[in-house]
PDB file of C-alpha atoms and ligand atoms in Angstrom:
ATOM      1  CA  UNK A  29       0.000   0.000   0.000  1.00  0.00           C
ATOM      2  CA  UNK A  30       1.353   3.382  -0.971  1.00  0.00           C
ATOM      3  CA  UNK A  31       0.217   6.922  -1.552  1.00  0.00           C
ATOM      4  CA  UNK A  32       1.724   8.111  -4.827  1.00  0.00           C
ATOM      5  CA  UNK A  33       2.349  11.684  -5.990  1.00  0.00           C
ATOM      6  CA  UNK A  34      -0.411  13.125  -8.159  1.00  0.00           C
ATOM      7  CA  UNK A  35       0.193  14.261 -11.740  1.00  0.00           C
ATOM      8  CA  UNK A  36      -0.925  17.906 -11.956  1.00  0.00           C
ATOM      9  CA  UNK A  37      -1.917  20.130 -14.882  1.00  0.00           C
ATOM     10  CA  UNK A  38      -0.062  21.049 -17.198  1.00  0.00           C
ATOM     11  CA  UNK A  39       1.838  17.717 -17.044  1.00  0.00           C
ATOM     12  CA  UNK A  40       1.711  16.411 -20.664  1.00  0.00           C
ATOM     13  CA  UNK A  41       0.934  12.846 -19.501  1.00  0.00           C
ATOM     14  CA  UNK A  42      -2.600  14.050 -18.724  1.00  0.00           C
ATOM     15  CA  UNK A  43      -3.043  14.515 -22.494  1.00  0.00           C
ATOM     16  CA  UNK A  44      -1.949  11.006 -23.506  1.00  0.00           C
ATOM     17  CA  UNK A  45      -4.121   7.986 -24.194  1.00  0.00           C
ATOM     18  CA  UNK A  46      -3.706   5.128 -21.704  1.00  0.00           C
ATOM     19  CA  UNK A  47      -3.020   1.548 -22.808  1.00  0.00           C
ATOM     20  CA  UNK A  48      -5.519  -1.297 -22.311  1.00  0.00           C
ATOM     21  CA  UNK A  49      -4.762  -3.796 -19.549  1.00  0.00           C
ATOM     22  CA  UNK A  50      -4.296  -7.189 -21.213  1.00  0.00           C
ATOM     23  CA  UNK A  51      -3.916  -9.331 -18.092  1.00  0.00           C
ATOM     24  CA  UNK A  52      -4.817  -8.768 -14.460  1.00  0.00           C
ATOM     25  CA  UNK A  53      -1.478  -9.418 -12.805  1.00  0.00           C
ATOM     26  CA  UNK A  54      -0.127  -8.753  -9.299  1.00  0.00           C
ATOM     27  CA  UNK A  55       1.213  -5.459 -10.692  1.00  0.00           C
ATOM     28  CA  UNK A  56      -2.288  -4.379 -11.713  1.00  0.00           C
ATOM     29  CA  UNK A  57      -3.689  -5.404  -8.320  1.00  0.00           C
ATOM     30  CA  UNK A  58      -0.942  -3.404  -6.570  1.00  0.00           C
ATOM     31  CA  UNK A  59      -1.595  -0.451  -8.884  1.00  0.00           C
ATOM     32  CA  UNK A  60      -5.325  -0.485  -8.031  1.00  0.00           C
ATOM     33  CA  UNK A  61      -4.493  -0.570  -4.301  1.00  0.00           C
ATOM     34  CA  UNK A  62      -2.073   2.357  -4.610  1.00  0.00           C
ATOM     35  CA  UNK A  63      -4.699   4.268  -6.591  1.00  0.00           C
ATOM     36  CA  UNK A  64      -7.302   3.701  -3.869  1.00  0.00           C
ATOM     37  CA  UNK A  65      -4.809   4.719  -1.147  1.00  0.00           C
ATOM     38  CA  UNK A  66      -3.935   7.878  -3.083  1.00  0.00           C
ATOM     39  CA  UNK A  67      -7.593   8.715  -3.774  1.00  0.00           C
ATOM     40  CA  UNK A  68      -8.660   8.268  -0.124  1.00  0.00           C
ATOM     41  CA  UNK A  69      -5.687  10.311   1.071  1.00  0.00           C
ATOM     42  CA  UNK A  70      -6.409  13.263  -1.264  1.00  0.00           C
ATOM     43  CA  UNK A  71      -9.405  12.870  -0.645  1.00  0.00           C
ATOM     44  CA  UNK A  72     -11.289  12.294  -3.884  1.00  0.00           C
ATOM     45  CA  UNK A  73     -14.130  10.151  -5.241  1.00  0.00           C
ATOM     46  CA  UNK A  74     -12.417   8.951  -8.423  1.00  0.00           C
ATOM     47  CA  UNK A  75      -8.933   8.500  -9.851  1.00  0.00           C
ATOM     48  CA  UNK A  76      -7.511   7.291 -13.161  1.00  0.00           C
ATOM     49  CA  UNK A  77      -4.100   5.561 -13.307  1.00  0.00           C
ATOM     50  CA  UNK A  78      -2.624   8.387 -15.440  1.00  0.00           C
ATOM     51  CA  UNK A  79      -3.132  10.671 -12.443  1.00  0.00           C
ATOM     52  CA  UNK A  80      -0.354   8.780 -10.645  1.00  0.00           C
ATOM     53  CA  UNK A  81       1.655   8.572 -13.876  1.00  0.00           C
ATOM     54  CA  UNK A  82       0.733   5.038 -14.963  1.00  0.00           C
ATOM     55  CA  UNK A  83      -0.588   4.940 -18.542  1.00  0.00           C
ATOM     56  CA  UNK A  84      -2.978   2.003 -18.046  1.00  0.00           C
ATOM     57  CA  UNK A  85      -6.751   1.913 -18.457  1.00  0.00           C
ATOM     58  CA  UNK A  86      -7.561   1.534 -14.756  1.00  0.00           C
ATOM     59  CA  UNK A  87     -10.018   3.652 -12.766  1.00  0.00           C
ATOM     60  CA  UNK A  88     -10.936   3.590  -9.081  1.00  0.00           C
ATOM     61  CA  UNK A  89     -13.975   5.213  -7.518  1.00  0.00           C
ATOM     62  CA  UNK A  90     -15.751   5.412  -4.174  1.00  0.00           C
ATOM     63  CA  UNK A  91     -18.985   7.373  -3.999  1.00  0.00           C
ATOM     64  CA  UNK A  92     -19.805   6.501  -0.370  1.00  0.00           C
ATOM     65  CA  UNK A  93     -20.700   9.480   1.790  1.00  0.00           C
ATOM     66  CA  UNK A  94     -18.449  10.496   4.694  1.00  0.00           C
ATOM     67  CA  UNK A  95     -20.502   8.657   7.326  1.00  0.00           C
ATOM     68  CA  UNK A  96     -20.950   5.513   5.203  1.00  0.00           C
ATOM     69  CA  UNK A  97     -18.686   2.515   4.940  1.00  0.00           C
ATOM     70  CA  UNK A  98     -16.178   2.634   2.076  1.00  0.00           C
ATOM     71  CA  UNK A  99     -17.364   1.236  -1.265  1.00  0.00           C
ATOM     72  CA  UNK A 100     -14.186   0.914  -3.325  1.00  0.00           C
ATOM     73  CA  UNK A 101     -14.763   0.157  -6.977  1.00  0.00           C
ATOM     74  CA  UNK A 102     -12.008  -0.825  -9.438  1.00  0.00           C
ATOM     75  CA  UNK A 103     -12.771  -0.652 -13.172  1.00  0.00           C
ATOM     76  CA  UNK A 104     -10.330  -2.228 -15.619  1.00  0.00           C
ATOM     77  CA  UNK A 105     -10.637  -1.172 -19.279  1.00  0.00           C
ATOM     78  CA  UNK A 106     -13.912   0.698 -18.663  1.00  0.00           C
ATOM     79  CA  UNK A 107     -15.872   1.967 -21.633  1.00  0.00           C
ATOM     80  CA  UNK A 108     -19.209   3.659 -22.183  1.00  0.00           C
ATOM     81  CA  UNK A 109     -21.497   1.402 -24.228  1.00  0.00           C
ATOM     82  CA  UNK A 110     -24.548   3.681 -24.162  1.00  0.00           C
ATOM     83  CA  UNK A 111     -25.340   7.248 -23.118  1.00  0.00           C
ATOM     84  CA  UNK A 112     -28.720   8.923 -22.617  1.00  0.00           C
ATOM     85  CA  UNK A 113     -29.825  11.900 -24.697  1.00  0.00           C
ATOM     86  CA  UNK A 114     -30.911  13.500 -21.477  1.00  0.00           C
ATOM     87  CA  UNK A 115     -28.129  15.430 -19.753  1.00  0.00           C
ATOM     88  CA  UNK A 116     -27.416  16.600 -16.236  1.00  0.00           C
ATOM     89  CA  UNK A 117     -25.139  19.241 -14.768  1.00  0.00           C
ATOM     90  CA  UNK A 118     -22.779  18.608 -11.857  1.00  0.00           C
ATOM     91  CA  UNK A 119     -20.049  20.700 -10.339  1.00  0.00           C
ATOM     92  CA  UNK A 120     -16.843  18.793 -11.100  1.00  0.00           C
ATOM     93  CA  UNK A 121     -13.342  18.974  -9.748  1.00  0.00           C
ATOM     94  CA  UNK A 122     -10.216  16.940 -10.433  1.00  0.00           C
ATOM     95  CA  UNK A 123      -7.269  15.912  -8.249  1.00  0.00           C
ATOM     96  CA  UNK A 124      -5.007  16.898 -11.175  1.00  0.00           C
ATOM     97  CA  UNK A 125      -6.504  20.423 -11.242  1.00  0.00           C
ATOM     98  CA  UNK A 126      -6.550  21.225  -7.512  1.00  0.00           C
ATOM     99  CA  UNK A 127      -9.019  23.716  -6.046  1.00  0.00           C
ATOM    100  CA  UNK A 128     -10.855  24.365  -9.312  1.00  0.00           C
ATOM    101  CA  UNK A 129     -14.532  23.506  -9.674  1.00  0.00           C
ATOM    102  CA  UNK A 130     -16.970  24.176 -12.492  1.00  0.00           C
ATOM    103  CA  UNK A 131     -20.343  22.908 -13.644  1.00  0.00           C
ATOM    104  CA  UNK A 132     -20.159  20.401 -16.507  1.00  0.00           C
ATOM    105  CA  UNK A 133     -23.017  19.039 -18.616  1.00  0.00           C
ATOM    106  CA  UNK A 134     -22.875  15.343 -19.551  1.00  0.00           C
ATOM    107  CA  UNK A 135     -25.301  12.535 -20.392  1.00  0.00           C
ATOM    108  CA  UNK A 136     -27.394  11.913 -17.283  1.00  0.00           C
ATOM    109  CA  UNK A 137     -27.280   8.105 -17.617  1.00  0.00           C
ATOM    110  CA  UNK A 138     -24.733   5.782 -19.170  1.00  0.00           C
ATOM    111  CA  UNK A 139     -24.049   2.095 -19.432  1.00  0.00           C
ATOM    112  CA  UNK A 140     -20.472   1.178 -18.601  1.00  0.00           C
ATOM    113  CA  UNK A 141     -18.674  -2.106 -19.341  1.00  0.00           C
ATOM    114  CA  UNK A 142     -15.471  -3.043 -17.502  1.00  0.00           C
ATOM    115  CA  UNK A 143     -13.523  -5.884 -15.990  1.00  0.00           C
ATOM    116  CA  UNK A 144     -13.210  -6.403 -12.256  1.00  0.00           C
ATOM    117  CA  UNK A 145      -9.939  -7.267 -10.519  1.00  0.00           C
ATOM    118  CA  UNK A 146     -11.212 -10.869 -10.550  1.00  0.00           C
ATOM    119  CA  UNK A 147     -11.295 -10.725 -14.347  1.00  0.00           C
ATOM    120  CA  UNK A 148     -15.067 -10.772 -14.572  1.00  0.00           C
ATOM    121  CA  UNK A 149     -16.703  -8.624 -17.280  1.00  0.00           C
ATOM    122  CA  UNK A 150     -19.484  -6.464 -15.920  1.00  0.00           C
ATOM    123  CA  UNK A 151     -21.917  -4.087 -17.598  1.00  0.00           C
ATOM    124  CA  UNK A 152     -23.996  -1.799 -15.444  1.00  0.00           C
ATOM    125  CA  UNK A 153     -26.099   1.290 -15.741  1.00  0.00           C
ATOM    126  CA  UNK A 154     -25.060   4.461 -13.949  1.00  0.00           C
ATOM    127  CA  UNK A 155     -26.951   7.619 -13.145  1.00  0.00           C
ATOM    128  CA  UNK A 156     -26.505  10.631 -10.876  1.00  0.00           C
ATOM    129  CA  UNK A 157     -23.046  11.224  -9.469  1.00  0.00           C
ATOM    130  CA  UNK A 158     -21.936   7.735 -10.543  1.00  0.00           C
ATOM    131  CA  UNK A 159     -22.662   8.551 -14.205  1.00  0.00           C
ATOM    132  CA  UNK A 160     -20.798  11.864 -14.031  1.00  0.00           C
ATOM    133  CA  UNK A 161     -17.806  10.429 -12.183  1.00  0.00           C
ATOM    134  CA  UNK A 162     -17.357   7.407 -14.452  1.00  0.00           C
ATOM    135  CA  UNK A 163     -17.486   9.623 -17.572  1.00  0.00           C
ATOM    136  CA  UNK A 164     -14.943  12.021 -16.035  1.00  0.00           C
ATOM    137  CA  UNK A 165     -12.568   9.137 -15.224  1.00  0.00           C
ATOM    138  CA  UNK A 166     -12.915   7.432 -18.618  1.00  0.00           C
ATOM    139  CA  UNK A 167     -12.133  10.805 -20.224  1.00  0.00           C
ATOM    140  CA  UNK A 168      -8.796  10.736 -18.339  1.00  0.00           C
ATOM    141  CA  UNK A 169      -7.919   7.437 -20.053  1.00  0.00           C
ATOM    142  CA  UNK A 170      -8.289   9.235 -23.397  1.00  0.00           C
ATOM    143  CA  UNK A 171      -6.300  12.313 -22.389  1.00  0.00           C
ATOM    144  CA  UNK A 172      -9.422  14.426 -21.917  1.00  0.00           C
ATOM    145  CA  UNK A 173      -9.945  16.704 -18.892  1.00  0.00           C
ATOM    146  CA  UNK A 174     -13.190  18.178 -17.587  1.00  0.00           C
ATOM    147  CA  UNK A 175     -11.936  21.668 -18.439  1.00  0.00           C
ATOM    148  CA  UNK A 176     -12.118  20.612 -22.116  1.00  0.00           C
ATOM    149  CA  UNK A 177     -15.897  20.554 -21.662  1.00  0.00           C
ATOM    150  CA  UNK A 178     -16.068  24.188 -20.486  1.00  0.00           C
ATOM    151  CA  UNK A 179     -16.206  27.334 -22.594  1.00  0.00           C
ATOM    152  CA  UNK A 180     -12.946  28.265 -24.313  1.00  0.00           C
ATOM    153  CA  UNK A 181     -12.630  31.334 -22.111  1.00  0.00           C
ATOM    154  CA  UNK A 182     -12.870  29.356 -18.873  1.00  0.00           C
ATOM    155  CA  UNK A 183     -10.556  26.635 -20.160  1.00  0.00           C
ATOM    156  CA  UNK A 184      -7.889  29.133 -21.236  1.00  0.00           C
ATOM    157  CA  UNK A 185      -8.119  30.974 -17.947  1.00  0.00           C
ATOM    158  CA  UNK A 186      -7.531  27.864 -15.811  1.00  0.00           C
ATOM    159  CA  UNK A 187      -4.865  26.488 -18.172  1.00  0.00           C
ATOM    160  CA  UNK A 188      -2.905  29.746 -17.923  1.00  0.00           C
ATOM    161  CA  UNK A 189      -3.242  29.819 -14.146  1.00  0.00           C
ATOM    162  CA  UNK A 190      -1.772  26.311 -13.795  1.00  0.00           C
ATOM    163  CA  UNK A 191       0.977  26.962 -16.363  1.00  0.00           C
ATOM    164  CA  UNK A 192       2.043  30.018 -14.365  1.00  0.00           C
ATOM    165  CA  UNK A 193       1.986  28.083 -11.092  1.00  0.00           C
ATOM    166  CA  UNK A 194       4.158  25.345 -12.637  1.00  0.00           C
ATOM    167  CA  UNK A 195       6.649  27.948 -13.862  1.00  0.00           C
ATOM    168  CA  UNK A 196       6.817  29.541 -10.440  1.00  0.00           C
ATOM    169  CA  UNK A 197       7.469  26.158  -8.870  1.00  0.00           C
ATOM    170  CA  UNK A 198      10.174  25.304 -11.424  1.00  0.00           C
ATOM    171  CA  UNK A 199      11.832  28.653 -10.705  1.00  0.00           C
ATOM    172  CA  UNK A 200      11.839  27.658  -7.023  1.00  0.00           C
TER     173      UNK A 200
HETATM  174 NI1   NI B 315     -10.096  14.054 -12.788  1.00  0.00          NI
END
């Protein structure tokens, strides 16, 4: 178990496509555990492997409320197989874009297919926060960030802010 450093905007890895997982090995199981540890530590409700610098199609989520027992979910090679015409709007944030939140419109309901850590293929329907979160995380696997779904003005503003912060940090 290990908490790993988060990959933060404008790190170019956030713009790359992640590779499919072809076998669920001990490495993948350890990766999923590290991702959960990192997500709970942050804290966040979802994390894609790219966010700890591993370019594999693995997502973890836990939508349990603070006073509820943990409900860790690991999705290997997740993909959207259906999306509703109907949309919903949620305020989104991202551990790779700290302290920035904006409302994003996405399909309100989706069907998602994935493999479990046991290698079982599952297809389930998601709505509400689950639907939003799973779409946000699958976007990460394709190098897409939630700020790409905002107006150009908002996206440019936040991109500039993080580029400046990175420069400041590099300058020490
Ligand atoms: Ni994110």
